[in-house]
Amino acid sequence: MKKMRLLTDLADLIQRPQANSEITNTDTWRYGAGTYADALYPILLHKKWTHLPLYMIAGMTASLFRFVVDRRLTKESVSAYNWMAENFAAADFIGVTASQAAGFSFEPTFPLYQKQALHDIKNSIDRGTGAMLWHDQFVVVVGYDDDEEVLFFCTGDDPDVLRLPYSLVGQNNSPYWYYQVLEAHQSIDMWEVCKESLIQAVFKWETHDYMLPAQDYACGSAAYTAVADVLQSGNYETHQAATVLRYYAYTRGDISSYVRALEHLSPQMDQVIKKYTKLAIIYASIVELLDDSAAWDAREPESVQRVSALIRSAGDMEQAAIDAIKHAFPETINNRFSDIGLR
């Protein structure tokens, strides 16, 4: 028998978080960037699997520390990473069991995967749990209607619940499709997870994502050099470049908030906090320059040069923050030898 199901309370939570008096920390919730953490967070709140603010969840999953750019500073930079590996690990970090799948829509087997995706997503909705889907950004599926053959989803930056025909699931502007469903939650040692997230920050800073061609993308410390080089070359579109820089300003501000909550993890955390606080201030200065959109869009040399100089300062400061993490947790990091990312 065909069915229809809509998780209206989840949809309301995403679109009107301030109206949900039972949910704490909505004042720190800024859904809208379309990242994995943005989509994950309201589902966790809805299931009452967390009471923490978004920056804590993004930090604990280590996704907050990612710094990846493509070499033309397009908006794709924000979502360019190994989804299957990192999103699965992100859920695991915070004690959530998840199932996921991904691939390319041009493959001949895609219709079979599309059918399985619909089956898994609808089953998740029937269990009262929203699902995450890549639809040119990470979105939250909040319902379905078999009669009309549509999924209902929310993006966080649209006031309406949107509709996606079953036939278009996985059909995106890019050839990639992805979905993840959350199945269960168990308690974790929160502070051990937070400590591990800082170790992962070092790994992300020093390691290139093997899924990304190095000639097209830069990761971690190398990304700062890439940004400065792109700005110098002029081979970028100003609006997209501004979107990327604003996003990383947003994440570096949240890292500053996150590490302040971890002060007790090590006597040396004060230096980690100090460096990330200074990093957030540098990015705030970058955003001030971007806010002068006339100068930025016109590529006025002075504006571009000031942003380039601040980017270099930010790179130096983030390196100092990573060095401070290494100083705070030398035994754990050194015991990982050449594989800091080992979990």
CSV table of C-alpha atoms in Angstrom, one decimal:
chain,number,residue,atom,x,y,z
A,1,MET,CA,0.0,0.0,0.0
A,2,LYS,CA,1.4,3.4,-0.9
A,3,LYS,CA,2.1,5.8,1.9
A,4,MET,CA,2.8,9.4,2.8
A,5,ARG,CA,4.8,10.5,5.8
A,6,LEU,CA,6.1,13.9,6.8
A,7,LEU,CA,8.2,14.7,9.9
A,8,THR,CA,6.7,18.1,10.4
A,9,ASP,CA,8.4,18.7,13.7
A,10,LEU,CA,11.8,18.1,12.1
A,11,ALA,CA,10.9,20.4,9.2
A,12,ASP,CA,9.8,23.1,11.7
A,13,LEU,CA,13.1,22.7,13.6
A,14,ILE,CA,15.2,23.3,10.5
A,15,GLN,CA,13.2,26.2,9.3
A,16,ARG,CA,12.3,27.9,12.6
A,17,PRO,CA,14.8,26.7,15.2
A,18,GLN,CA,14.1,29.7,17.5
A,19,ALA,CA,10.5,28.7,17.7
A,20,ASN,CA,11.4,25.3,19.3
A,21,SER,CA,11.6,26.1,23.0
A,22,GLU,CA,12.4,22.5,23.9
A,23,ILE,CA,15.7,22.6,21.9
A,24,THR,CA,18.6,24.3,23.6
A,25,ASN,CA,21.5,26.1,21.9
A,26,THR,CA,19.5,27.2,18.9
A,27,ASP,CA,21.1,30.6,19.3
A,28,THR,CA,24.4,29.1,18.1
A,29,TRP,CA,22.8,27.3,15.2
A,30,ARG,CA,23.5,28.8,11.8
A,31,TYR,CA,22.2,26.3,9.3
A,32,GLY,CA,22.6,27.4,5.7
A,33,ALA,CA,26.1,26.5,4.4
A,34,GLY,CA,24.7,23.2,3.1
A,35,THR,CA,27.5,21.1,4.7
A,36,TYR,CA,27.3,17.6,6.1
A,37,ALA,CA,27.4,19.0,9.7
A,38,ASP,CA,24.6,21.4,8.8
A,39,ALA,CA,22.4,18.6,7.7
A,40,LEU,CA,23.4,16.2,10.5
A,41,TYR,CA,22.8,18.6,13.4
A,42,PRO,CA,19.0,19.1,13.2
A,43,ILE,CA,18.5,15.3,12.9
A,44,LEU,CA,20.5,14.8,16.1
A,45,LEU,CA,18.5,17.5,17.8
A,46,HIS,CA,15.2,16.1,16.6
A,47,LYS,CA,16.2,12.6,17.9
A,48,LYS,CA,17.4,14.1,21.2
A,49,TRP,CA,20.8,12.5,20.6
A,50,THR,CA,22.6,15.8,21.5
A,51,HIS,CA,22.1,18.9,23.5
A,52,LEU,CA,25.3,20.5,22.3
A,53,PRO,CA,25.6,23.5,20.0
A,54,LEU,CA,26.5,23.0,16.3
A,55,TYR,CA,30.1,24.1,16.7
A,56,MET,CA,30.6,21.4,19.3
A,57,ILE,CA,29.2,18.7,17.0
A,58,ALA,CA,31.2,20.0,14.0
A,59,GLY,CA,34.3,20.1,16.1
A,60,MET,CA,33.8,16.6,17.6
A,61,THR,CA,33.3,15.1,14.1
A,62,ALA,CA,36.6,16.9,13.1
A,63,SER,CA,34.8,18.3,10.0
A,64,LEU,CA,35.3,21.8,11.4
A,65,PHE,CA,39.0,21.6,10.9
A,66,ARG,CA,38.9,20.7,7.2
A,67,PHE,CA,40.5,23.3,4.9
A,68,VAL,CA,40.3,22.4,1.2
A,69,VAL,CA,40.2,24.6,-1.9
A,70,ASP,CA,40.1,23.9,-5.5
A,71,ARG,CA,42.7,25.9,-7.5
A,72,ARG,CA,40.1,28.3,-8.9
A,73,LEU,CA,38.3,29.0,-5.5
A,74,THR,CA,34.9,27.8,-6.7
A,75,LYS,CA,32.1,27.0,-4.3
A,76,GLU,CA,32.8,23.3,-4.7
A,77,SER,CA,35.8,23.8,-2.3
A,78,VAL,CA,33.4,23.6,0.6
A,79,SER,CA,32.2,20.1,-0.2
A,80,ALA,CA,35.4,18.7,-1.9
A,81,TYR,CA,36.5,15.7,0.3
A,82,ASN,CA,36.0,12.0,0.6
A,83,TRP,CA,32.4,11.8,1.7
A,84,MET,CA,32.2,8.1,2.2
A,85,ALA,CA,35.2,8.0,4.5
A,86,GLU,CA,34.8,11.2,6.4
A,87,ASN,CA,31.0,11.3,6.9
A,88,PHE,CA,31.0,7.7,8.1
A,89,ALA,CA,33.8,8.5,10.6
A,90,ALA,CA,32.0,11.7,11.6
A,91,ALA,CA,28.9,9.9,12.7
A,92,ASP,CA,31.0,7.2,14.4
A,93,PHE,CA,32.9,9.8,16.4
A,94,ILE,CA,29.7,11.0,18.1
A,95,GLY,CA,28.3,7.5,18.7
A,96,VAL,CA,25.9,7.3,15.8
A,97,THR,CA,25.6,4.1,13.7
A,98,ALA,CA,25.0,5.1,10.1
A,99,SER,CA,24.6,3.5,6.7
A,100,GLN,CA,25.4,5.3,3.4
A,101,ALA,CA,26.1,4.9,-0.2
A,102,ALA,CA,27.5,7.0,-3.0
A,103,GLY,CA,28.5,6.8,-6.7
A,104,PHE,CA,28.1,8.4,-10.1
A,105,SER,CA,24.8,8.9,-11.8
A,106,PHE,CA,26.2,8.1,-15.2
A,107,GLU,CA,26.9,4.5,-14.3
A,108,PRO,CA,24.6,1.9,-15.9
A,109,THR,CA,23.8,0.5,-12.4
A,110,PHE,CA,22.6,3.9,-11.1
A,111,PRO,CA,18.8,3.1,-11.4
A,112,LEU,CA,19.3,0.1,-9.0
A,113,TYR,CA,21.2,2.3,-6.5
A,114,GLN,CA,18.5,5.0,-6.9
A,115,LYS,CA,15.8,2.4,-6.0
A,116,GLN,CA,17.8,1.3,-3.0
A,117,ALA,CA,18.4,4.8,-1.9
A,118,LEU,CA,14.6,5.6,-1.9
A,119,HIS,CA,14.0,2.4,0.0
A,120,ASP,CA,16.5,3.2,2.7
A,121,ILE,CA,15.5,6.9,3.0
A,122,LYS,CA,11.8,6.1,3.3
A,123,ASN,CA,12.5,3.4,5.9
A,124,SER,CA,14.4,6.0,7.9
A,125,ILE,CA,11.5,8.4,7.7
A,126,ASP,CA,9.2,5.6,8.8
A,127,ARG,CA,11.4,5.2,11.9
A,128,GLY,CA,11.0,8.9,12.6
A,129,THR,CA,14.5,9.8,11.6
A,130,GLY,CA,15.4,12.3,8.9
A,131,ALA,CA,17.9,11.3,6.2
A,132,MET,CA,20.8,13.2,4.6
A,133,LEU,CA,21.0,13.5,0.8
A,134,TRP,CA,23.3,15.2,-1.6
A,135,HIS,CA,21.2,17.5,-3.8
A,136,ASP,CA,23.8,20.0,-4.9
A,137,GLN,CA,24.3,20.5,-1.2
A,138,PHE,CA,23.7,18.3,1.9
A,139,VAL,CA,19.9,18.5,2.6
A,140,VAL,CA,17.6,16.8,5.1
A,141,VAL,CA,14.9,14.6,3.8
A,142,VAL,CA,11.9,15.0,6.1
A,143,GLY,CA,9.2,13.0,4.3
A,144,TYR,CA,7.8,11.3,1.2
A,145,ASP,CA,4.6,10.7,-0.7
A,146,ASP,CA,4.3,7.5,-2.7
A,147,ASP,CA,1.2,8.7,-4.5
A,148,GLU,CA,2.9,11.8,-5.9
A,149,GLU,CA,6.3,10.0,-5.9
A,150,VAL,CA,8.2,12.8,-4.3
A,151,LEU,CA,10.6,13.3,-1.3
A,152,PHE,CA,10.1,16.3,0.9
A,153,PHE,CA,13.4,18.0,2.0
A,154,CYS,CA,14.6,21.1,3.7
A,155,THR,CA,17.8,23.1,3.0
A,156,GLY,CA,17.8,25.5,6.0
A,157,ASP,CA,18.1,28.5,3.7
A,158,ASP,CA,14.6,28.1,2.2
A,159,PRO,CA,11.4,28.9,4.1
A,160,ASP,CA,9.5,26.1,2.4
A,161,VAL,CA,9.6,22.3,2.5
A,162,LEU,CA,10.8,21.4,-1.0
A,163,ARG,CA,9.8,18.5,-3.3
A,164,LEU,CA,12.1,16.2,-5.1
A,165,PRO,CA,10.6,13.6,-7.6
A,166,TYR,CA,11.7,10.1,-7.0
A,167,SER,CA,13.0,10.0,-10.6
A,168,LEU,CA,15.4,12.9,-9.8
A,169,VAL,CA,17.0,11.5,-6.6
A,170,GLY,CA,20.7,11.4,-7.2
A,171,GLN,CA,20.4,13.5,-10.4
A,172,ASN,CA,22.5,16.6,-9.5
A,173,ASN,CA,24.4,19.3,-11.3
A,174,SER,CA,27.5,17.3,-10.6
A,175,PRO,CA,27.5,13.5,-11.4
A,176,TYR,CA,27.8,12.5,-7.8
A,177,TRP,CA,25.1,11.0,-5.6
A,178,TYR,CA,25.2,10.3,-1.9
A,179,TYR,CA,22.9,9.6,1.0
A,180,GLN,CA,23.3,8.6,4.7
A,181,VAL,CA,20.7,7.3,7.2
A,182,LEU,CA,21.3,7.3,10.9
A,183,GLU,CA,20.3,4.1,12.7
A,184,ALA,CA,21.1,4.2,16.4
A,185,HIS,CA,23.0,6.2,19.0
A,186,GLN,CA,25.1,5.2,22.0
A,187,SER,CA,26.8,7.1,24.8
A,188,ILE,CA,30.4,8.1,24.2
A,189,ASP,CA,33.3,9.5,26.3
A,190,MET,CA,32.8,13.1,25.1
A,191,TRP,CA,36.2,14.4,26.2
A,192,GLU,CA,38.1,11.6,24.7
A,193,VAL,CA,36.3,12.3,21.4
A,194,CYS,CA,37.2,16.0,21.7
A,195,LYS,CA,40.8,15.1,22.3
A,196,GLU,CA,40.8,12.8,19.3
A,197,SER,CA,39.3,15.6,17.1
A,198,LEU,CA,42.3,17.8,17.8
A,199,ILE,CA,44.6,14.9,16.7
A,200,GLN,CA,42.5,14.7,13.6
A,201,ALA,CA,43.0,18.5,13.1
A,202,VAL,CA,46.7,17.8,12.8
A,203,PHE,CA,46.1,15.0,10.4
A,204,LYS,CA,43.9,17.2,8.2
A,205,TRP,CA,46.4,20.0,8.2
A,206,GLU,CA,49.3,17.9,7.1
A,207,THR,CA,47.7,15.4,4.8
A,208,HIS,CA,46.3,15.7,1.3
A,209,ASP,CA,43.0,14.0,0.7
A,210,TYR,CA,43.9,11.1,-1.6
A,211,MET,CA,40.5,11.3,-3.4
A,212,LEU,CA,41.3,14.8,-4.7
A,213,PRO,CA,43.7,15.3,-7.6
A,214,ALA,CA,46.6,17.4,-6.3
A,215,GLN,CA,46.8,19.4,-9.6
A,216,ASP,CA,43.2,20.6,-9.0
A,217,TYR,CA,42.9,20.8,-5.2
A,218,ALA,CA,45.0,21.8,-2.1
A,219,CYS,CA,44.4,20.6,1.4
A,220,GLY,CA,45.4,21.8,4.9
A,221,SER,CA,48.5,24.0,5.0
A,222,ALA,CA,49.0,23.8,1.2
A,223,ALA,CA,45.5,25.3,0.7
A,224,TYR,CA,46.7,28.7,2.1
A,225,THR,CA,49.5,28.8,-0.5
A,226,ALA,CA,46.9,27.9,-3.2
A,227,VAL,CA,44.5,30.6,-2.1
A,228,ALA,CA,47.3,33.2,-2.2
A,229,ASP,CA,48.4,32.0,-5.6
A,230,VAL,CA,44.9,32.1,-7.1
A,231,LEU,CA,44.3,35.7,-5.8
A,232,GLN,CA,47.7,36.7,-7.3
A,233,SER,CA,46.8,35.1,-10.7
A,234,GLY,CA,43.3,36.5,-10.9
A,235,ASN,CA,42.0,33.1,-12.1
A,236,TYR,CA,38.9,33.1,-10.0
A,237,GLU,CA,35.3,34.4,-10.0
A,238,THR,CA,34.9,37.0,-7.2
A,239,HIS,CA,31.5,35.9,-5.9
A,240,GLN,CA,32.5,32.2,-5.6
A,241,ALA,CA,35.9,33.1,-4.0
A,242,ALA,CA,34.1,35.3,-1.5
A,243,THR,CA,31.7,32.5,-0.6
A,244,VAL,CA,34.7,30.1,0.0
A,245,LEU,CA,36.5,32.6,2.2
A,246,ARG,CA,33.4,33.5,4.1
A,247,TYR,CA,32.8,29.9,4.8
A,248,TYR,CA,36.3,29.3,6.2
A,249,ALA,CA,36.0,32.5,8.2
A,250,TYR,CA,32.8,31.0,9.7
A,251,THR,CA,34.5,27.7,10.5
A,252,ARG,CA,37.6,29.3,12.0
A,253,GLY,CA,35.3,31.3,14.2
A,254,ASP,CA,33.6,28.2,15.4
A,255,ILE,CA,36.9,26.4,16.0
A,256,SER,CA,37.8,29.3,18.3
A,257,SER,CA,34.5,28.6,20.2
A,258,TYR,CA,35.1,24.9,20.2
A,259,VAL,CA,38.7,24.9,21.6
A,260,ARG,CA,37.6,27.3,24.4
A,261,ALA,CA,35.3,24.6,25.6
A,262,LEU,CA,38.2,22.1,25.7
A,263,GLU,CA,40.5,24.2,28.0
A,264,HIS,CA,40.7,21.4,30.6
A,265,LEU,CA,42.0,18.7,28.2
A,266,SER,CA,45.7,19.8,28.7
A,267,PRO,CA,47.6,22.5,30.6
A,268,GLN,CA,48.9,23.6,27.2
A,269,MET,CA,45.4,24.2,25.8
A,270,ASP,CA,45.7,27.9,26.6
A,271,GLN,CA,48.1,28.3,23.7
A,272,VAL,CA,45.8,26.4,21.3
A,273,ILE,CA,42.9,28.7,22.4
A,274,LYS,CA,45.1,31.8,22.0
A,275,LYS,CA,46.2,30.9,18.4
A,276,TYR,CA,42.7,30.0,17.2
A,277,THR,CA,41.3,33.1,18.7
A,278,LYS,CA,43.8,35.2,16.8
A,279,LEU,CA,43.1,33.2,13.6
A,280,ALA,CA,39.4,34.0,14.0
A,281,ILE,CA,40.2,37.7,14.3
A,282,ILE,CA,42.3,37.6,11.1
A,283,TYR,CA,39.4,36.0,9.2
A,284,ALA,CA,37.0,38.6,10.6
A,285,SER,CA,39.3,41.2,9.0
A,286,ILE,CA,39.1,39.3,5.7
A,287,VAL,CA,35.3,39.3,5.9
A,288,GLU,CA,35.4,43.1,6.4
A,289,LEU,CA,37.3,43.5,3.2
A,290,LEU,CA,34.9,41.1,1.4
A,291,ASP,CA,32.0,43.2,2.7
A,292,ASP,CA,33.3,46.1,0.6
A,293,SER,CA,31.8,44.2,-2.3
A,294,ALA,CA,32.4,47.0,-4.9
A,295,ALA,CA,36.1,47.0,-4.3
A,296,TRP,CA,36.3,43.2,-4.2
A,297,ASP,CA,34.1,42.6,-7.3
A,298,ALA,CA,36.1,45.2,-9.2
A,299,ARG,CA,39.3,43.3,-8.2
A,300,GLU,CA,40.8,46.6,-7.0
A,301,PRO,CA,44.5,45.8,-6.5
A,302,GLU,CA,44.6,47.2,-3.0
A,303,SER,CA,41.7,45.1,-1.9
A,304,VAL,CA,43.0,41.9,-3.4
A,305,GLN,CA,46.5,42.5,-2.0
A,306,ARG,CA,45.1,43.1,1.5
A,307,VAL,CA,43.1,39.9,1.4
A,308,SER,CA,46.2,38.0,0.1
A,309,ALA,CA,48.3,39.4,2.9
A,310,LEU,CA,45.7,38.4,5.5
A,311,ILE,CA,45.4,34.9,4.0
A,312,ARG,CA,49.2,34.5,4.5
A,313,SER,CA,48.9,35.7,8.1
A,314,ALA,CA,46.0,33.3,8.6
A,315,GLY,CA,48.1,30.4,7.2
A,316,ASP,CA,51.0,31.2,9.6
A,317,MET,CA,48.6,31.5,12.5
A,318,GLU,CA,46.8,28.2,11.8
A,319,GLN,CA,50.2,26.5,11.6
A,320,ALA,CA,51.0,28.0,15.0
A,321,ALA,CA,47.7,26.6,16.3
A,322,ILE,CA,48.5,23.1,14.9
A,323,ASP,CA,52.0,23.3,16.5
A,324,ALA,CA,50.3,24.2,19.8
A,325,ILE,CA,48.1,21.1,19.5
A,326,LYS,CA,51.2,19.0,19.0
A,327,HIS,CA,52.7,20.5,22.1
A,328,ALA,CA,49.6,19.8,24.1
A,329,PHE,CA,49.3,16.1,23.1
A,330,PRO,CA,52.8,15.0,22.2
A,331,GLU,CA,52.6,11.4,23.5
A,332,THR,CA,49.4,10.6,21.6
A,333,ILE,CA,50.6,12.2,18.4
A,334,ASN,CA,54.1,10.7,18.5
A,335,ASN,CA,52.6,7.2,19.2
A,336,ARG,CA,50.8,7.4,15.9
A,337,PHE,CA,54.1,7.6,14.1
A,338,SER,CA,53.5,8.4,10.4
A,339,ASP,CA,49.8,7.8,10.6
A,340,ILE,CA,48.4,10.6,12.8
A,341,GLY,CA,44.9,9.9,11.4
A,342,LEU,CA,44.8,6.4,12.9
A,343,ARG,CA,41.8,6.0,15.1
